[in-house]
Short mmCIF file of C-alpha atoms in Angstrom, two decimals:
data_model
loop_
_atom_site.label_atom_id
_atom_site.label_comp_id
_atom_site.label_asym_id
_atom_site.label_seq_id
_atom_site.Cartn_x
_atom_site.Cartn_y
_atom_site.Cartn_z
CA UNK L 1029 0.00 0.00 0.00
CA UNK L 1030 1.48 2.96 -1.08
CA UNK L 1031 -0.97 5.59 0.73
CA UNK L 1032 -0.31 5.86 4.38
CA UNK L 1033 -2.07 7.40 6.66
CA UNK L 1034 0.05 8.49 9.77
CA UNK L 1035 -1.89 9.58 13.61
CA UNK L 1036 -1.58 12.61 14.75
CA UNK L 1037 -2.79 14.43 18.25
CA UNK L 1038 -2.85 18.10 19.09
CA UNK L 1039 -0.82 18.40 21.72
CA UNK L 1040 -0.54 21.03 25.21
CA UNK L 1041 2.80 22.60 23.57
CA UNK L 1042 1.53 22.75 19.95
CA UNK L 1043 -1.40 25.01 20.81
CA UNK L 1044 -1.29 28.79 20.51
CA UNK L 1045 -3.35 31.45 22.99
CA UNK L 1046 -6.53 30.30 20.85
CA UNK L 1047 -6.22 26.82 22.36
CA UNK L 1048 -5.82 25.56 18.86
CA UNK L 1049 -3.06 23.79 17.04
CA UNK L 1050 -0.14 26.95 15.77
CA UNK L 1051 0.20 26.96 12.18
CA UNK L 1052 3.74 25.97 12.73
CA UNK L 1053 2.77 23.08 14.55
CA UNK L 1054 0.35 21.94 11.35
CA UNK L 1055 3.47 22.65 9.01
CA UNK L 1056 5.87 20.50 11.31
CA UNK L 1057 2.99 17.84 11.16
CA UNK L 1058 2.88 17.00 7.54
CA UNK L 1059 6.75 17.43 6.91
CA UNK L 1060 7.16 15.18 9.57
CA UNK L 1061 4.82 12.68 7.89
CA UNK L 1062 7.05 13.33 4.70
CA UNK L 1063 10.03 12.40 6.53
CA UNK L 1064 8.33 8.86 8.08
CA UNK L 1065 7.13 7.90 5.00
CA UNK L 1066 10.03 8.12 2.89
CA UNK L 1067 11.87 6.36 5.62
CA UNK L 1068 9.07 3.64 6.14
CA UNK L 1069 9.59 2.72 2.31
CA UNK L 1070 13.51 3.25 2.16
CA UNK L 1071 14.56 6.45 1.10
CA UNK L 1072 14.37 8.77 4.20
CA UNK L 1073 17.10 11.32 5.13
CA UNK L 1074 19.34 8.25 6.75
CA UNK L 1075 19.40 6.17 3.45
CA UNK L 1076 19.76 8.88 1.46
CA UNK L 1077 22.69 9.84 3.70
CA UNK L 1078 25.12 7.11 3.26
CA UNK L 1079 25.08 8.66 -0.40
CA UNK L 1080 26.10 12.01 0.50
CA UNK L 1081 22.66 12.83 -0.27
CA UNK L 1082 19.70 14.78 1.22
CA UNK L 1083 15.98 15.59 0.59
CA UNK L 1084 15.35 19.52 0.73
CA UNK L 1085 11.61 21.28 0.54
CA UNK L 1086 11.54 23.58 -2.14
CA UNK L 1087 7.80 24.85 -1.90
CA UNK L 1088 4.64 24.45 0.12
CA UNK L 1089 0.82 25.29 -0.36
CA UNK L 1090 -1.63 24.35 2.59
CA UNK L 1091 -4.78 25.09 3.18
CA UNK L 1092 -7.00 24.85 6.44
CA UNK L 1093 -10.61 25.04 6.91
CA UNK L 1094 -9.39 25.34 10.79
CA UNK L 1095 -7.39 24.59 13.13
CA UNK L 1096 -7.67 21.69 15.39
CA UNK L 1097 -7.94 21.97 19.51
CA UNK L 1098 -6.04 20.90 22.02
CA UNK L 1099 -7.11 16.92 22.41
CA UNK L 1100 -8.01 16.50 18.81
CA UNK L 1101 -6.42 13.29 16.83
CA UNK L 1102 -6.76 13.43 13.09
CA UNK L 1103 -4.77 11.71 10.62
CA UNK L 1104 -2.54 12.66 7.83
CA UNK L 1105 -2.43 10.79 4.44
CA UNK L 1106 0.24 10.97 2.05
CA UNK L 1107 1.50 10.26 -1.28
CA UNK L 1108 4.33 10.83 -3.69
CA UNK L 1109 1.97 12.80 -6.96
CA UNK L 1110 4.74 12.47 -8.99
CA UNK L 1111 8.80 12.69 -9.42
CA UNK L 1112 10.12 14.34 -12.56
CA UNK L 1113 13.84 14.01 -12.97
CA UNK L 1114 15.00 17.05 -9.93
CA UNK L 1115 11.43 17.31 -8.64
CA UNK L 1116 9.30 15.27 -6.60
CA UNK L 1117 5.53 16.25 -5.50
CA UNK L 1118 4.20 15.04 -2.45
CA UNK L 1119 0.74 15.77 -1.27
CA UNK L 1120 -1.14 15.72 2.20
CA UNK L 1121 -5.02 14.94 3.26
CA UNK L 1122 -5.54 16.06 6.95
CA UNK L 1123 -8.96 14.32 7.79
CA UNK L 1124 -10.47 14.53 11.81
CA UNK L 1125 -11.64 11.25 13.75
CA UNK L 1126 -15.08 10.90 11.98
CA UNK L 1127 -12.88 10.76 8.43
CA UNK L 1128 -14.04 14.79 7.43
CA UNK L 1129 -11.07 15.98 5.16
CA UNK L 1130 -10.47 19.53 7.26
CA UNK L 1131 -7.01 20.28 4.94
CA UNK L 1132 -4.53 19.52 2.59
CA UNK L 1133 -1.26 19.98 1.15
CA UNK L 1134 0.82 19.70 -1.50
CA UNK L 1135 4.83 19.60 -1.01
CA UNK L 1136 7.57 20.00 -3.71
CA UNK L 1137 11.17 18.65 -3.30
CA UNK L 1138 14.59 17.79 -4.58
CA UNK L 1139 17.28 16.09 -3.50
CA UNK L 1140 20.78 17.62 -2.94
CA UNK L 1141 24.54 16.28 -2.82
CA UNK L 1142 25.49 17.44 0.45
CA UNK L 1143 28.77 18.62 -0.72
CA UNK L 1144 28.09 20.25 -3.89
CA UNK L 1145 24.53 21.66 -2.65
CA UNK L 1146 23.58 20.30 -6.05
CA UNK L 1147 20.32 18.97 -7.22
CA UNK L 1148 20.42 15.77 -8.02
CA UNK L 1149 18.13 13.12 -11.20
CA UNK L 1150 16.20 11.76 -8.40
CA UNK L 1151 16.16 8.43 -9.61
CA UNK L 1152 19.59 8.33 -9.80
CA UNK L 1153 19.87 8.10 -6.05
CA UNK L 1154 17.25 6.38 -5.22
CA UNK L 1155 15.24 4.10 -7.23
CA UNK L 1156 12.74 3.31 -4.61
CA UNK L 1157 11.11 6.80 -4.47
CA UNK L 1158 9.87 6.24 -7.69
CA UNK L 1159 7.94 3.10 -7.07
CA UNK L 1160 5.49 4.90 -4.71
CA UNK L 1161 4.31 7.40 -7.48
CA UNK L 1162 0.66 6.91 -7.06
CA UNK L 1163 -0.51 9.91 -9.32
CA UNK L 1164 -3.38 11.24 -7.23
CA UNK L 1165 -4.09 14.74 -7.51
CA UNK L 1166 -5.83 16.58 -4.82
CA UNK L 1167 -8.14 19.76 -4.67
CA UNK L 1168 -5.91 22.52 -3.62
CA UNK L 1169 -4.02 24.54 -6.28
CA UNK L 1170 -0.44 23.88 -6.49
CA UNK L 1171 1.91 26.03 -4.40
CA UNK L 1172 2.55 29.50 -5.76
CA UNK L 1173 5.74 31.30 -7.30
CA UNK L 1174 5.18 34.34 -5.22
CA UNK L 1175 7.03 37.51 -5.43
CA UNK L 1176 8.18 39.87 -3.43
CA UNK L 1177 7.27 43.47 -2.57
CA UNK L 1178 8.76 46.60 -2.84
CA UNK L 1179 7.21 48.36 0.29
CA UNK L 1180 7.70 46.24 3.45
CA UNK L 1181 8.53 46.45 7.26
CA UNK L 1182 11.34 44.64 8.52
CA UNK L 1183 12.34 42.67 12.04
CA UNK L 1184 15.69 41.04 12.13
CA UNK L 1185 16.85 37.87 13.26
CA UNK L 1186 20.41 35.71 13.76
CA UNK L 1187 20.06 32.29 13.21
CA UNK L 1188 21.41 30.66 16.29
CA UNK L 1189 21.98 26.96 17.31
CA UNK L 1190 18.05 26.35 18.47
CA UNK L 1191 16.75 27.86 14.73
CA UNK L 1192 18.56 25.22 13.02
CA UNK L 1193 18.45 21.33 11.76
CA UNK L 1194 20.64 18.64 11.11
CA UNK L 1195 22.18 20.43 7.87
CA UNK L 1196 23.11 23.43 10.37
CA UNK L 1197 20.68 25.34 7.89
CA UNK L 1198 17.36 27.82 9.44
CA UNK L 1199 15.02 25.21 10.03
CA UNK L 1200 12.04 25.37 8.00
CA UNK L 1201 9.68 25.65 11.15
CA UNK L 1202 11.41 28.77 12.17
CA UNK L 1203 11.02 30.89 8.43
CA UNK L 1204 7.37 30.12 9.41
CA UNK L 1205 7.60 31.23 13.05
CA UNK L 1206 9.47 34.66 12.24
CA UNK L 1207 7.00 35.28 9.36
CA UNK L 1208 4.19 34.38 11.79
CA UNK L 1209 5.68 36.58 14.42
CA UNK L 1210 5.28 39.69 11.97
CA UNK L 1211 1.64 38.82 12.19
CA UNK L 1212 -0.67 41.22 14.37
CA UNK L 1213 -2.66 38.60 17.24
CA UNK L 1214 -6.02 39.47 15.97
CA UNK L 1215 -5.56 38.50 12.67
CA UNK L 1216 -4.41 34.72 14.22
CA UNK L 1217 -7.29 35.23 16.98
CA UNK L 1218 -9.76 35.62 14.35
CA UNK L 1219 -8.95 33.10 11.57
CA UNK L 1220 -10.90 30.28 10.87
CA UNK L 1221 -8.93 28.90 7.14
CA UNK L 1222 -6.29 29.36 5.76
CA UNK L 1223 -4.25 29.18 2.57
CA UNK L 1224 -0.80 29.31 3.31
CA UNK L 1225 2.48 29.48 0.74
CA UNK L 1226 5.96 28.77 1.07
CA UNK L 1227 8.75 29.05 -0.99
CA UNK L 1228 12.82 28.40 0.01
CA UNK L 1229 15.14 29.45 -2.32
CA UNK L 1230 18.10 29.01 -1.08
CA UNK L 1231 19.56 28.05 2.47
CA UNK L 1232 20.71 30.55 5.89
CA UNK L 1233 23.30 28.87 7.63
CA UNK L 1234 24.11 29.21 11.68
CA UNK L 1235 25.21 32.65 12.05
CA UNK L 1236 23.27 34.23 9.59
CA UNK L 1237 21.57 37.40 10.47
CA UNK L 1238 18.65 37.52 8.17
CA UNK L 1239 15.84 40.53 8.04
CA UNK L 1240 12.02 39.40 8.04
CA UNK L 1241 9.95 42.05 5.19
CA UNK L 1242 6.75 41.83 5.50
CA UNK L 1243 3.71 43.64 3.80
CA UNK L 1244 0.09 43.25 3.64
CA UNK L 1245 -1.51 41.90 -0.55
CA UNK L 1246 -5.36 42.00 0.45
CA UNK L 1247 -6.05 39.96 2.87
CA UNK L 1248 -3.09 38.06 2.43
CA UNK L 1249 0.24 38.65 4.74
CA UNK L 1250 3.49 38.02 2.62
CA UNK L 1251 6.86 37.27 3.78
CA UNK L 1252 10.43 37.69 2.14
CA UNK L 1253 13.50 36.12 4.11
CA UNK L 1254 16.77 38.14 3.15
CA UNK L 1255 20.29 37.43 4.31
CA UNK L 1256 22.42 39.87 4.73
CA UNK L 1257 24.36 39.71 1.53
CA UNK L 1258 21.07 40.89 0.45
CA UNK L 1259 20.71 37.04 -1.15
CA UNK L 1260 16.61 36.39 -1.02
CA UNK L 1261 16.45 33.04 1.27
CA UNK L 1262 12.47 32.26 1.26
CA UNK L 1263 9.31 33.95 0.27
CA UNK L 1264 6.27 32.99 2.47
CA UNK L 1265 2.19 34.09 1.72
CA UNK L 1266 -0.66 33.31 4.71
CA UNK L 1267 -4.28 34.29 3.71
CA UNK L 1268 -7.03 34.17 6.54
CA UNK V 447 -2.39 0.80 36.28
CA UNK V 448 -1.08 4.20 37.38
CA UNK V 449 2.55 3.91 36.34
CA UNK V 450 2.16 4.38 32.41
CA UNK V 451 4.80 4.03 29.32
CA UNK V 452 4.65 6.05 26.79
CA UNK V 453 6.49 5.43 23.58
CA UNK V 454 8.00 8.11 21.52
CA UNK V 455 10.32 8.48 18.90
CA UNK V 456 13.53 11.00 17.32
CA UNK V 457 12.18 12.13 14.56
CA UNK V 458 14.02 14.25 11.51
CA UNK V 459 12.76 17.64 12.94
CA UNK V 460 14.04 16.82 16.41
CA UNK V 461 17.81 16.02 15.73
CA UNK V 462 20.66 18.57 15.99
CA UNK V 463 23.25 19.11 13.29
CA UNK V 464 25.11 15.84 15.66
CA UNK V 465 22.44 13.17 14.28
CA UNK V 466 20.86 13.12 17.55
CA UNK V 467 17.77 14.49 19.01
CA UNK V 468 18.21 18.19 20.69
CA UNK V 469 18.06 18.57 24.42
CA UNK V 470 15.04 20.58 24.12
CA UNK V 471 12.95 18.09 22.05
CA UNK V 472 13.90 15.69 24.98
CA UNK V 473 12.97 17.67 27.36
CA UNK V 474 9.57 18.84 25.05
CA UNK V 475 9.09 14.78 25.06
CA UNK V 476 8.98 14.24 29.03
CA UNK V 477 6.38 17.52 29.23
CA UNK V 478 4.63 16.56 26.97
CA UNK V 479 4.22 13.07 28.56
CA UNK V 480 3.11 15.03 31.62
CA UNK V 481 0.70 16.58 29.98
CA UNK V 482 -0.58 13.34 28.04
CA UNK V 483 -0.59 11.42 31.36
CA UNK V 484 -2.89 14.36 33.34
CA UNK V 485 -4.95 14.39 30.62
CA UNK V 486 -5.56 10.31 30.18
CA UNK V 487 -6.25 10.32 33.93
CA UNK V 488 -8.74 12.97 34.38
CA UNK V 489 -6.52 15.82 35.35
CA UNK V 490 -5.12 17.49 32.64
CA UNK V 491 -4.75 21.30 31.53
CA UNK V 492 -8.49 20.69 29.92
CA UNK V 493 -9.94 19.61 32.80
CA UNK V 494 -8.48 22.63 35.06
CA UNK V 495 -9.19 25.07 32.27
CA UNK V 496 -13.14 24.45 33.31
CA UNK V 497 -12.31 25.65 37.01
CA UNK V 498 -9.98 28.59 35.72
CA UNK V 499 -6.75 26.75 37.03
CA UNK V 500 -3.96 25.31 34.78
CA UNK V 501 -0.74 23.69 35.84
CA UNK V 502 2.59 25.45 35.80
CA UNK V 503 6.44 23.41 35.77
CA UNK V 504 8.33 25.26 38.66
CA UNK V 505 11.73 22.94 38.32
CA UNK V 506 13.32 19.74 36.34
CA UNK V 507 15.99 18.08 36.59
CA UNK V 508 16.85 15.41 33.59
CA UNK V 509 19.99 12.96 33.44
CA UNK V 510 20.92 11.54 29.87
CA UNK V 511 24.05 9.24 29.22
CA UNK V 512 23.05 10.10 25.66
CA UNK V 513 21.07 11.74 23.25
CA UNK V 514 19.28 9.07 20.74
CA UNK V 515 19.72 8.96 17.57
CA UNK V 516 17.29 9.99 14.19
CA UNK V 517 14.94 6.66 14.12
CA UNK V 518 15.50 5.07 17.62
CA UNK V 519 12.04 4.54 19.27
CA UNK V 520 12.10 4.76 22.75
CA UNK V 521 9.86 4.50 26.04
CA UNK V 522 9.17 7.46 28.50
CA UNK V 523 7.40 6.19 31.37
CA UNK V 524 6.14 8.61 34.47
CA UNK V 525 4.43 8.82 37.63
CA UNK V 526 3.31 11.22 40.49
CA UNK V 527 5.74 10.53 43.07
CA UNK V 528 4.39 12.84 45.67
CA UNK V 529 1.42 15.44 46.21
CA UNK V 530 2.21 17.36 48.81
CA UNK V 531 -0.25 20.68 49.42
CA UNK V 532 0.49 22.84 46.51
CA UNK V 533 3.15 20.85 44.96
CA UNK V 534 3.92 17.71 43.29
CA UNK V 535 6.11 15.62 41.95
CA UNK V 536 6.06 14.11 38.69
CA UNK V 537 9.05 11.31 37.61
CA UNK V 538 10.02 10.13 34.51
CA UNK V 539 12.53 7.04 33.20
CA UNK V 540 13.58 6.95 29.28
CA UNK V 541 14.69 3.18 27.73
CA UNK V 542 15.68 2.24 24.85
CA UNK V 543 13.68 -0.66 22.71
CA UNK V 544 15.91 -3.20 24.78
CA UNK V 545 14.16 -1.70 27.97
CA UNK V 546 17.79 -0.37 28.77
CA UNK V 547 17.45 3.06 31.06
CA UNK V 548 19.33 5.49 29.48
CA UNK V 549 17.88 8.88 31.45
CA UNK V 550 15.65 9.83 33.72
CA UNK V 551 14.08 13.17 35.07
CA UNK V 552 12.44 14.80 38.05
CA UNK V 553 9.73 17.58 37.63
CA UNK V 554 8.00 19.74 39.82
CA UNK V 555 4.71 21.26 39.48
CA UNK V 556 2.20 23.71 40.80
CA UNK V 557 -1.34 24.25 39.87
CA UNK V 558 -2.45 27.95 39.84
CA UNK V 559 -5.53 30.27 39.18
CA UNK V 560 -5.27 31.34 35.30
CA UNK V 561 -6.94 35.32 37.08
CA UNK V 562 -5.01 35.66 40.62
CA UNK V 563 -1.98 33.23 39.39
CA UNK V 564 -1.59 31.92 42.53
CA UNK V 565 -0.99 28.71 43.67
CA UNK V 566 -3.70 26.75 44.99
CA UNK V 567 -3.73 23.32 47.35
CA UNK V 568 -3.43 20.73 44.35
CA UNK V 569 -6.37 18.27 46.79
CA UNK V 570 -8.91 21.32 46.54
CA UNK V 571 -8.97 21.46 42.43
CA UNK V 572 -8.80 17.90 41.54
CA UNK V 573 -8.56 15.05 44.14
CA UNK V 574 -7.50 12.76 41.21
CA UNK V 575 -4.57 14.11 40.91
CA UNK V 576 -3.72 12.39 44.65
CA UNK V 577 -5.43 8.95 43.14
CA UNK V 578 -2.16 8.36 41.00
CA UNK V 579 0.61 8.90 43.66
CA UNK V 580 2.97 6.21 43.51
CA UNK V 581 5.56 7.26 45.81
CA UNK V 582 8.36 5.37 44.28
CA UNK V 583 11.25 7.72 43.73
CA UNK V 584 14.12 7.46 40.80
CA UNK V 585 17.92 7.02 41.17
CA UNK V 586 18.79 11.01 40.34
CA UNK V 587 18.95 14.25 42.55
CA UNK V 588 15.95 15.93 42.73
CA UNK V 589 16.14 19.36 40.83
CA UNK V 590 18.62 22.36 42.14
CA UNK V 591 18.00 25.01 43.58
CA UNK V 592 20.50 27.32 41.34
CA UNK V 593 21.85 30.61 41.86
CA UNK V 594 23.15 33.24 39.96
CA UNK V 595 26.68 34.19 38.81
CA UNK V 596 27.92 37.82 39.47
CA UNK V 597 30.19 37.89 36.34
CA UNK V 598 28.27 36.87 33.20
CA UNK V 599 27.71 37.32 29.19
CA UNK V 600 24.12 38.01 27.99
CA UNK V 601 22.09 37.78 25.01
CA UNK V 602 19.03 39.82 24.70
CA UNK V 603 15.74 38.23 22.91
CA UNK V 604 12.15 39.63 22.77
CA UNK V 605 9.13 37.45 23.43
CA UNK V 606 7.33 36.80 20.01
CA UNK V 607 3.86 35.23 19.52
CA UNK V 608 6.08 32.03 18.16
CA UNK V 609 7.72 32.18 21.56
CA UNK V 610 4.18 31.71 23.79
CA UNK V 611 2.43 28.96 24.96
CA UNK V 612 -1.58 28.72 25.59
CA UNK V 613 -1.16 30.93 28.31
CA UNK V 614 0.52 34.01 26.27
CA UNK V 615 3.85 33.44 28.33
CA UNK V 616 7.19 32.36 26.78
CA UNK V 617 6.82 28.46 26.28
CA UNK V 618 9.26 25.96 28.86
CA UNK V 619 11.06 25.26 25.45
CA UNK V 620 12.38 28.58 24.46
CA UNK V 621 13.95 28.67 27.64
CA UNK V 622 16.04 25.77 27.10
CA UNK V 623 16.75 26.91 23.46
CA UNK V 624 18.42 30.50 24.36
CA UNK V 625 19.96 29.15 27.15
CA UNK V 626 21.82 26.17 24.56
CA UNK V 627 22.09 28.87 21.74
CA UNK V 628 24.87 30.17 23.99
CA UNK V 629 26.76 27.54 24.90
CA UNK V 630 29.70 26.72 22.24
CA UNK V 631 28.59 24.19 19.61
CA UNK V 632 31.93 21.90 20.26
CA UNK V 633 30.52 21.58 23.59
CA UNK V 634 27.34 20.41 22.02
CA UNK V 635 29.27 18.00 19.59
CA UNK V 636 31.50 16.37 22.16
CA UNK V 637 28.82 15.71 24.65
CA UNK V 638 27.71 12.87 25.80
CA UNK V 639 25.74 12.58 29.77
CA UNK V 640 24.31 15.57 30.67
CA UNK V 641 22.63 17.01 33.75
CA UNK V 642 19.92 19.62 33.41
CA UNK V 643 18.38 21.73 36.09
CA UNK V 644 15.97 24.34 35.38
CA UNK V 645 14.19 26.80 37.85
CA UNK V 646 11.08 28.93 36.41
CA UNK V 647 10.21 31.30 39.12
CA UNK V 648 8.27 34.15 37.33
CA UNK V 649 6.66 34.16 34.18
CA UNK V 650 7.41 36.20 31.07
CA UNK V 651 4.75 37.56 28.62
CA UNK V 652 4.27 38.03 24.96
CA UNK V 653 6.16 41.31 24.49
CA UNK V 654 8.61 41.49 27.35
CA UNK V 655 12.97 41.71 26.16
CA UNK V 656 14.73 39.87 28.24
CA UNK V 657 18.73 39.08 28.60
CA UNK V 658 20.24 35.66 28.80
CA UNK V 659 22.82 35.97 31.10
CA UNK V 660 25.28 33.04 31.32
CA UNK V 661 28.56 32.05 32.65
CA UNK V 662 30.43 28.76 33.36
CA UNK V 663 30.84 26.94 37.04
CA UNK V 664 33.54 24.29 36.15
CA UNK V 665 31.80 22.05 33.92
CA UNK V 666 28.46 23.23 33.35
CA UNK V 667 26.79 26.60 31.84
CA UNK V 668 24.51 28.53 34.13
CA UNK V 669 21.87 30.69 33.04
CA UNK V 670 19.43 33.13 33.92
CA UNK V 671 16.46 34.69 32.31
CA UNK V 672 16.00 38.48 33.32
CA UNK V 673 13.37 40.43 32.12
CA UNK V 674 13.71 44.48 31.47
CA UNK V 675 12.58 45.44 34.58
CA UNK V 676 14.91 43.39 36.29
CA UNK V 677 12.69 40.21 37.45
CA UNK V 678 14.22 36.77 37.46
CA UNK V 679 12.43 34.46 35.48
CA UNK V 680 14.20 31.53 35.65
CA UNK V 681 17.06 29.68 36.25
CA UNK V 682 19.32 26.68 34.33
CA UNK V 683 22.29 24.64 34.65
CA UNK V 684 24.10 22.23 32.00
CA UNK V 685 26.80 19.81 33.31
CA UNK V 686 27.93 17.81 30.04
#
């Protein structure tokens, strides 16, 4: 069976002042659910590994129709859409106890030579990946190619020891958790769904100081991730 | 059966740039078990939400001979060792899949009013709580009571919305991450056993700066958390 379907609870120190689950929290959920799948049919992070190899998440689209309370177990299901030479789509179906689909995702990736930072012919390093292509679309539009804006605020940040993950790169929970940070409290008091996008373009290493710009599109709040050599590191979009 | 197991496991988003799961997610595991194992039997942050209470960690201590490694599966099991008026005493032992101990931790908790926050007698808001007492202690000292260094390096952060728990003050967690994010990373690479003590003594809230101040006592890194207007927050100490 090549679509699994992982359990997942809403935990005390995943909720938020709402008592419900942080965005963050529902992020770090489904790429977490990446990373046991790939390593429950042989081509996780360790296999690929012992190649000098490594999976990195190039975009993300989710969206929410809420999120869950404190208490609440719903499951995840997930499976590999497709993998195209560099790229490889994986999507998400976030559906409560009674089976009621309440989200979904859809995740793009690539795998990297850890020494080169190169992107690598997928099935070139791993043969397996490509025997869980199941094809399945689902009924969220892909992620977006967003772009940036030309009048923003800023915060700043140095990526330190705790923002980082085993590549010594800014951990992709914390691009979220500055860009959320920019966000003012009513607009995460008040939110019922949400369509959220997320693109990293290229990595911020341990000691990085990046800046945080942030501007409002509409109703949407969108995010660009700058290092200091003014290099653009990730480019993030959150409509309530 | 009122001495329960729970089974948890180092996943990809947990491990450090060593292989091996972060201090923090270790100590995010055991609090989370805490707050699992209230909430299975009858007395958990829900349940005291209803009567305007909710429970607050005061200290832990936590021996490790090791961190585990991405993949390894292991077994935190915990019981109330004491209730005692308006404390108690919550212990935890980790073991590998063999059932080998490799850690262990002590934690102390209070249960206060979410309006006054002040303590209350723990029997006079839920007598299950007192139902589960074991009494059987562990094989480590309990946790600290640290003090503060005169001479000391600080680090200043501000308390962000990604930063809070539930209760709009900075989350257990982020504690322990900017007290780590200053200790030197060879220190983090080399270690093996460590011993943890932490002391919260006054809360911090969404919006407050405070300074990291840390020094070193012989072999371990001692912290505390001060906010602007010169309040202690908490205390830590890491002997590797």
């Amino acid at each position: 069976m090549s679509q699994n379907i992982y359990s997942c609870e809403v935990e005390q120190q995943t909720i938020d002042f709402t008592g419900r689950a942080s965005l963050t929290s529902l992020i770090r959920a489904v790429v977490g659910v990446a990373g046991k799948d790939a390593m429950r049919n042989g081509f996780g992070v360790r296999e690929l590994n012992e190649s000098g190899h490594t999976w990195v998440l190039l975009k993300l689209a989710m969206e929410l129709d809420y999120r869950p309370e404190l208490g609440m177990r719903y499951g995840v299901q997930t499976w590999i859409e497709s993998v195209v030479r560099m790229f490889s789509t994986r999507n998400f179906v976030l559906r409560d106890e009674g089976g009621e689909v309440f989200g979904g995702a859809i995740s793009e990736w690539c795998i990297i030579d850890t020494g080169s930072r190169r992107a690598a012919d997928i099935g070139s390093i791993t043969s397996k990946c490509g025997e869980f292509v199941v094809g399945e679309k689902i009924g969220i539009e892909r992620p977006r190619r967003l772009r940036g804006s030309s009048e923003y605020s800023v915060t700043c940040h140095s990526v330190r020891y705790s923002d980082t993950d085993f590549n010594r790169h800014l951990n992709a929970m914390r691009y979220v958790d500055w860009m959320l940070d920019a966000v003012p409290l009513e607009e995460i008091e008040g939110s019922e769904g949400v369509r959220i996008d997320l693109n990293f373009i290229s990595e911020c290493y341990l000691g990085d100081d990046v800046e945080v710009r942030y501007s409002r599109d509409g109703s949407a709040f969108v995010f660009e991730i700058v290092k200091a050599d003014g290099a653009l590191s990730a480019r993030g979009s959150f409509r309530f």
